[in-house]
Short mmCIF file of C-alpha atoms in Angstrom, two decimals:
data_model
loop_
_atom_site.label_atom_id
_atom_site.label_comp_id
_atom_site.label_asym_id
_atom_site.label_seq_id
_atom_site.Cartn_x
_atom_site.Cartn_y
_atom_site.Cartn_z
CA MET A 50 14.37 20.18 -19.06
CA THR A 51 11.05 18.48 -19.74
CA ARG A 52 9.76 16.73 -16.66
CA ALA A 53 7.42 13.83 -16.04
CA LEU A 54 6.11 12.08 -12.93
CA ILE A 55 5.63 8.32 -12.77
CA LEU A 56 3.59 6.72 -10.02
CA PHE A 57 5.15 3.30 -9.61
CA ALA A 58 2.94 0.55 -8.17
CA HIS A 59 3.23 -3.19 -7.65
CA GLY A 60 0.52 -4.50 -9.99
CA ALA A 61 -1.91 -7.37 -9.39
CA ARG A 62 -3.89 -9.96 -11.32
CA ALA A 63 -7.25 -8.40 -10.41
CA ALA A 64 -8.09 -5.37 -12.57
CA THR A 65 -9.98 -3.85 -9.62
CA TRP A 66 -6.67 -3.39 -7.87
CA ALA A 67 -5.60 -0.56 -10.18
CA ALA A 68 -8.61 1.68 -9.42
CA PRO A 69 -7.14 3.71 -6.52
CA PHE A 70 -3.85 4.10 -8.39
CA GLU A 71 -5.67 5.47 -11.43
CA ARG A 72 -7.60 7.78 -9.09
CA LEU A 73 -4.31 8.91 -7.51
CA ARG A 74 -2.92 9.57 -10.97
CA GLU A 75 -5.94 11.70 -11.90
CA LEU A 76 -5.82 13.67 -8.66
CA THR A 77 -2.10 14.28 -9.05
CA GLN A 78 -2.38 15.20 -12.73
CA ALA A 79 -5.06 17.77 -11.90
CA ARG A 80 -2.60 19.46 -9.51
CA VAL A 81 0.29 19.62 -12.00
CA PRO A 82 -1.38 20.13 -15.40
CA GLY A 83 1.92 21.00 -17.10
CA VAL A 84 3.69 17.76 -16.17
CA PRO A 85 2.61 14.39 -17.56
CA VAL A 86 1.70 12.02 -14.72
CA SER A 87 1.47 8.34 -15.55
CA LEU A 88 1.34 4.95 -13.86
CA ALA A 89 3.86 2.15 -14.25
CA PHE A 90 3.94 -1.27 -12.61
CA LEU A 91 6.54 -3.65 -11.26
CA GLU A 92 4.73 -6.80 -12.34
CA LEU A 93 1.41 -8.34 -13.38
CA MET A 94 0.10 -5.09 -14.95
CA GLU A 95 1.13 -2.94 -17.90
CA PRO A 96 2.98 -0.76 -18.63
CA ARG A 97 6.12 -1.77 -16.77
CA LEU A 98 8.51 0.96 -15.73
CA PRO A 99 11.11 0.48 -18.55
CA GLU A 100 8.37 0.65 -21.18
CA ARG A 101 6.94 3.84 -19.67
CA VAL A 102 10.33 5.52 -19.38
CA ALA A 103 11.14 4.62 -23.01
CA GLU A 104 7.86 6.20 -24.12
CA LEU A 105 8.61 9.39 -22.17
CA ALA A 106 12.16 9.53 -23.56
CA ALA A 107 10.73 9.23 -27.09
CA GLN A 108 8.46 12.19 -26.27
CA GLY A 109 11.46 14.32 -25.31
CA VAL A 110 11.17 14.06 -21.54
CA THR A 111 14.58 14.55 -19.93
CA ALA A 112 13.78 14.34 -16.21
CA VAL A 113 11.61 11.71 -14.57
CA THR A 114 10.59 11.46 -10.94
CA VAL A 115 9.48 7.99 -9.87
CA VAL A 116 7.20 7.89 -6.81
CA PRO A 117 6.83 4.40 -5.34
CA VAL A 118 3.16 4.00 -4.42
CA PHE A 119 3.97 1.32 -1.89
CA LEU A 120 3.07 1.16 1.80
CA GLY A 121 6.54 0.13 2.97
CA GLN A 122 10.08 -0.51 1.84
CA GLY A 123 10.28 -4.23 1.19
CA GLY A 124 12.39 -6.17 -1.26
CA HIS A 125 10.62 -4.56 -4.22
CA LEU A 126 11.82 -1.09 -3.29
CA LEU A 127 15.10 -2.06 -1.65
CA ARG A 128 16.29 -4.45 -4.35
CA ASP A 129 14.08 -4.66 -7.46
CA LEU A 130 13.50 -0.96 -8.12
CA PRO A 131 17.17 0.12 -7.74
CA LEU A 132 18.19 -2.56 -10.27
CA ILE A 133 15.51 -1.42 -12.72
CA VAL A 134 16.54 2.24 -12.31
CA GLU A 135 20.23 1.39 -12.71
CA GLN A 136 19.45 -0.27 -16.04
CA LEU A 137 17.22 2.66 -17.08
CA ARG A 138 20.07 5.11 -16.45
CA LEU A 139 22.31 3.02 -18.74
CA ASP A 140 19.59 2.83 -21.39
CA HIS A 141 18.71 6.55 -21.20
CA PRO A 142 21.93 8.44 -20.39
CA GLY A 143 20.33 11.78 -21.32
CA MET A 144 17.54 11.40 -18.80
CA ALA A 145 17.70 12.36 -15.14
CA ILE A 146 15.83 9.75 -13.10
CA SER A 147 15.10 10.34 -9.43
CA VAL A 148 13.24 8.07 -7.03
CA SER A 149 11.34 9.34 -4.00
CA GLY A 150 10.54 7.57 -0.74
CA ALA A 151 7.54 5.28 -0.43
CA VAL A 152 4.16 7.02 -0.27
CA GLY A 153 3.14 4.96 2.77
CA GLU A 154 6.04 6.24 4.87
CA ASP A 155 5.04 9.89 4.53
CA PRO A 156 3.85 11.31 7.90
CA SER A 157 0.77 12.98 6.38
CA VAL A 158 -0.24 9.79 4.61
CA LEU A 159 0.25 7.86 7.85
CA ALA A 160 -1.89 10.46 9.67
CA ALA A 161 -4.71 10.03 7.12
CA MET A 162 -4.43 6.24 7.41
CA THR A 163 -4.62 6.57 11.20
CA ASP A 164 -7.84 8.61 10.90
CA PHE A 165 -9.29 5.90 8.67
CA CYS A 166 -8.34 3.09 11.08
CA VAL A 167 -9.82 4.93 14.07
CA ALA A 168 -13.03 5.66 12.13
CA GLN A 169 -13.63 1.95 11.49
CA LEU A 170 -14.29 1.26 15.18
CA MET B 17 -18.77 -6.53 24.13
CA THR B 18 -14.98 -6.27 24.29
CA ARG B 19 -13.59 -4.81 21.09
CA ALA B 20 -10.25 -5.01 19.31
CA LEU B 21 -8.85 -3.53 16.12
CA ILE B 22 -6.55 -5.48 13.83
CA LEU B 23 -4.54 -3.76 11.12
CA PHE B 24 -4.15 -6.41 8.44
CA ALA B 25 -1.17 -6.08 6.11
CA HIS B 26 0.44 -8.19 3.41
CA GLY B 27 3.82 -9.00 4.96
CA ALA B 28 7.21 -9.13 3.25
CA ARG B 29 10.57 -10.85 3.58
CA ALA B 30 12.39 -7.60 4.44
CA ALA B 31 11.93 -6.64 8.10
CA THR B 32 12.15 -2.95 7.09
CA TRP B 33 8.81 -3.35 5.37
CA ALA B 34 6.91 -3.56 8.65
CA ALA B 35 8.11 -0.18 9.98
CA PRO B 36 5.28 2.05 8.65
CA PHE B 37 2.70 -0.54 9.72
CA GLU B 38 4.10 -0.57 13.24
CA ARG B 39 4.06 3.24 13.19
CA LEU B 40 0.44 3.18 12.00
CA ARG B 41 -0.39 0.77 14.81
CA GLU B 42 1.21 3.08 17.40
CA LEU B 43 -0.55 6.17 16.02
CA THR B 44 -3.90 4.38 15.98
CA GLN B 45 -3.43 2.88 19.45
CA ALA B 46 -2.68 6.35 20.85
CA ARG B 47 -6.06 7.53 19.54
CA VAL B 48 -8.07 4.64 21.01
CA PRO B 49 -6.31 3.79 24.27
CA GLY B 50 -9.18 1.61 25.49
CA VAL B 51 -9.14 -0.74 22.50
CA PRO B 52 -6.25 -3.08 21.77
CA VAL B 53 -4.80 -2.35 18.32
CA SER B 54 -2.54 -4.98 16.79
CA LEU B 55 -1.01 -5.99 13.48
CA ALA B 56 -1.58 -9.23 11.62
CA PHE B 57 -0.21 -10.37 8.27
CA LEU B 58 -1.41 -12.36 5.30
CA GLU B 59 1.95 -13.99 4.61
CA LEU B 60 5.72 -13.83 5.13
CA MET B 61 5.43 -12.12 8.54
CA GLU B 62 4.02 -13.11 11.93
CA PRO B 63 1.49 -13.17 13.44
CA ARG B 64 -0.95 -14.29 10.79
CA LEU B 65 -4.58 -13.24 11.16
CA PRO B 66 -5.94 -16.56 12.56
CA GLU B 67 -3.23 -16.63 15.24
CA ARG B 68 -3.98 -13.03 16.24
CA VAL B 69 -7.74 -13.59 16.39
CA ALA B 70 -7.25 -16.73 18.51
CA GLU B 71 -5.11 -14.73 20.95
CA LEU B 72 -7.75 -12.01 21.19
CA ALA B 73 -10.52 -14.59 21.69
CA ALA B 74 -8.50 -16.14 24.53
CA GLN B 75 -8.29 -12.68 26.10
CA GLY B 76 -12.09 -12.35 26.05
CA VAL B 77 -12.42 -10.09 23.01
CA THR B 78 -15.84 -10.61 21.41
CA ALA B 79 -15.78 -8.10 18.54
CA VAL B 80 -12.92 -7.59 16.12
CA THR B 81 -12.65 -5.04 13.33
CA VAL B 82 -10.14 -5.94 10.64
CA VAL B 83 -8.78 -2.98 8.65
CA PRO B 84 -6.94 -4.04 5.47
CA VAL B 85 -3.85 -1.83 5.21
CA PHE B 86 -3.64 -2.38 1.49
CA LEU B 87 -3.53 0.20 -1.29
CA GLY B 88 -6.09 -1.51 -3.50
CA GLN B 89 -8.51 -4.43 -3.68
CA GLY B 90 -6.62 -7.18 -5.45
CA GLY B 91 -6.90 -10.94 -5.09
CA HIS B 92 -5.69 -10.82 -1.50
CA LEU B 93 -8.67 -8.75 -0.37
CA LEU B 94 -11.22 -10.07 -2.86
CA ARG B 95 -10.44 -13.76 -2.42
CA ASP B 96 -7.89 -14.60 0.30
CA LEU B 97 -9.20 -12.43 3.15
CA PRO B 98 -12.89 -13.45 2.78
CA LEU B 99 -11.86 -17.13 2.96
CA ILE B 100 -9.75 -16.51 6.07
CA VAL B 101 -12.58 -14.57 7.74
CA GLU B 102 -15.15 -17.24 6.84
CA GLN B 103 -12.99 -19.83 8.58
CA LEU B 104 -12.45 -17.52 11.57
CA ARG B 105 -16.21 -17.12 12.01
CA LEU B 106 -16.56 -20.92 12.09
CA ASP B 107 -13.69 -21.22 14.57
CA HIS B 108 -14.90 -18.38 16.83
CA PRO B 109 -18.70 -18.40 16.70
CA GLY B 110 -18.95 -16.10 19.72
CA MET B 111 -16.89 -13.38 18.10
CA ALA B 112 -18.24 -10.69 15.77
CA ILE B 113 -15.72 -10.10 12.98
CA SER B 114 -16.13 -7.15 10.63
CA VAL B 115 -13.86 -6.14 7.76
CA SER B 116 -13.53 -2.56 6.52
CA GLY B 117 -12.57 -1.28 3.10
CA ALA B 118 -8.94 -0.94 2.05
CA VAL B 119 -7.07 1.97 3.61
CA GLY B 120 -5.74 3.06 0.21
CA GLU B 121 -9.22 3.60 -1.21
CA ASP B 122 -10.20 6.15 1.44
CA PRO B 123 -10.59 9.65 -0.10
CA SER B 124 -8.61 11.36 2.68
CA VAL B 125 -5.77 8.87 2.33
CA LEU B 126 -5.80 9.38 -1.44
CA ALA B 127 -5.71 13.16 -0.89
CA ALA B 128 -2.65 12.83 1.39
CA MET B 129 -0.96 10.55 -1.15
CA THR B 130 -1.71 13.12 -3.87
CA ASP B 131 -0.03 15.85 -1.81
CA PHE B 132 3.00 13.60 -1.40
CA CYS B 133 3.22 12.85 -5.14
CA VAL B 134 2.94 16.52 -6.09
CA ALA B 135 5.59 17.46 -3.52
CA GLN B 136 8.15 15.14 -5.13
CA LEU B 137 8.34 17.28 -8.29
#
């Protein structure tokens, strides 16, 4: 099994928006040097998730973990992402695709966000 | 000076989306019991920021810190929020309104998100 990690973000028109996601990708990649870590977007930015998964499949990756870098579970994660993943599983039957919870719902992430909010006062 | 903290989030159609923001509000409020901490949204959810600031002004709050609970600086933070805050300063000349950086660009928040991403493998 050849694994890969995809950090899945919303995307935005402003290029500045991608900076912390690219930073997150770098930080994560440094921690798991043997596993390719890449970004993919829902909309407005490239690459989109299907394009990224197709690239990884072409490279021989057989197991992908998608981490939604979203603050909460809105329609994008409840509706859009499951439909995209369902189609990806049809398109890549030899690939195991798992999807984690949203980054913003993790207790440690919430704790760090709390520290930041308190520090702004 | 009577202070208040507003956690400013995007908003979504799905009610589930607000859960981590409400949790963040509770966690932050517990850390600063003497300062009212509330949520306000850019769109799709209530209350919007102008409504929340007007409520706080009516309660005698004279200094508000707005913390954007966004992952990155896209058009909403670069363009929409500054326009809203400019109008709020005209509408509430006796109130000091400051805006912090985006939660998602904080190094400690990024470190916690990195831990989460690595743990999904």
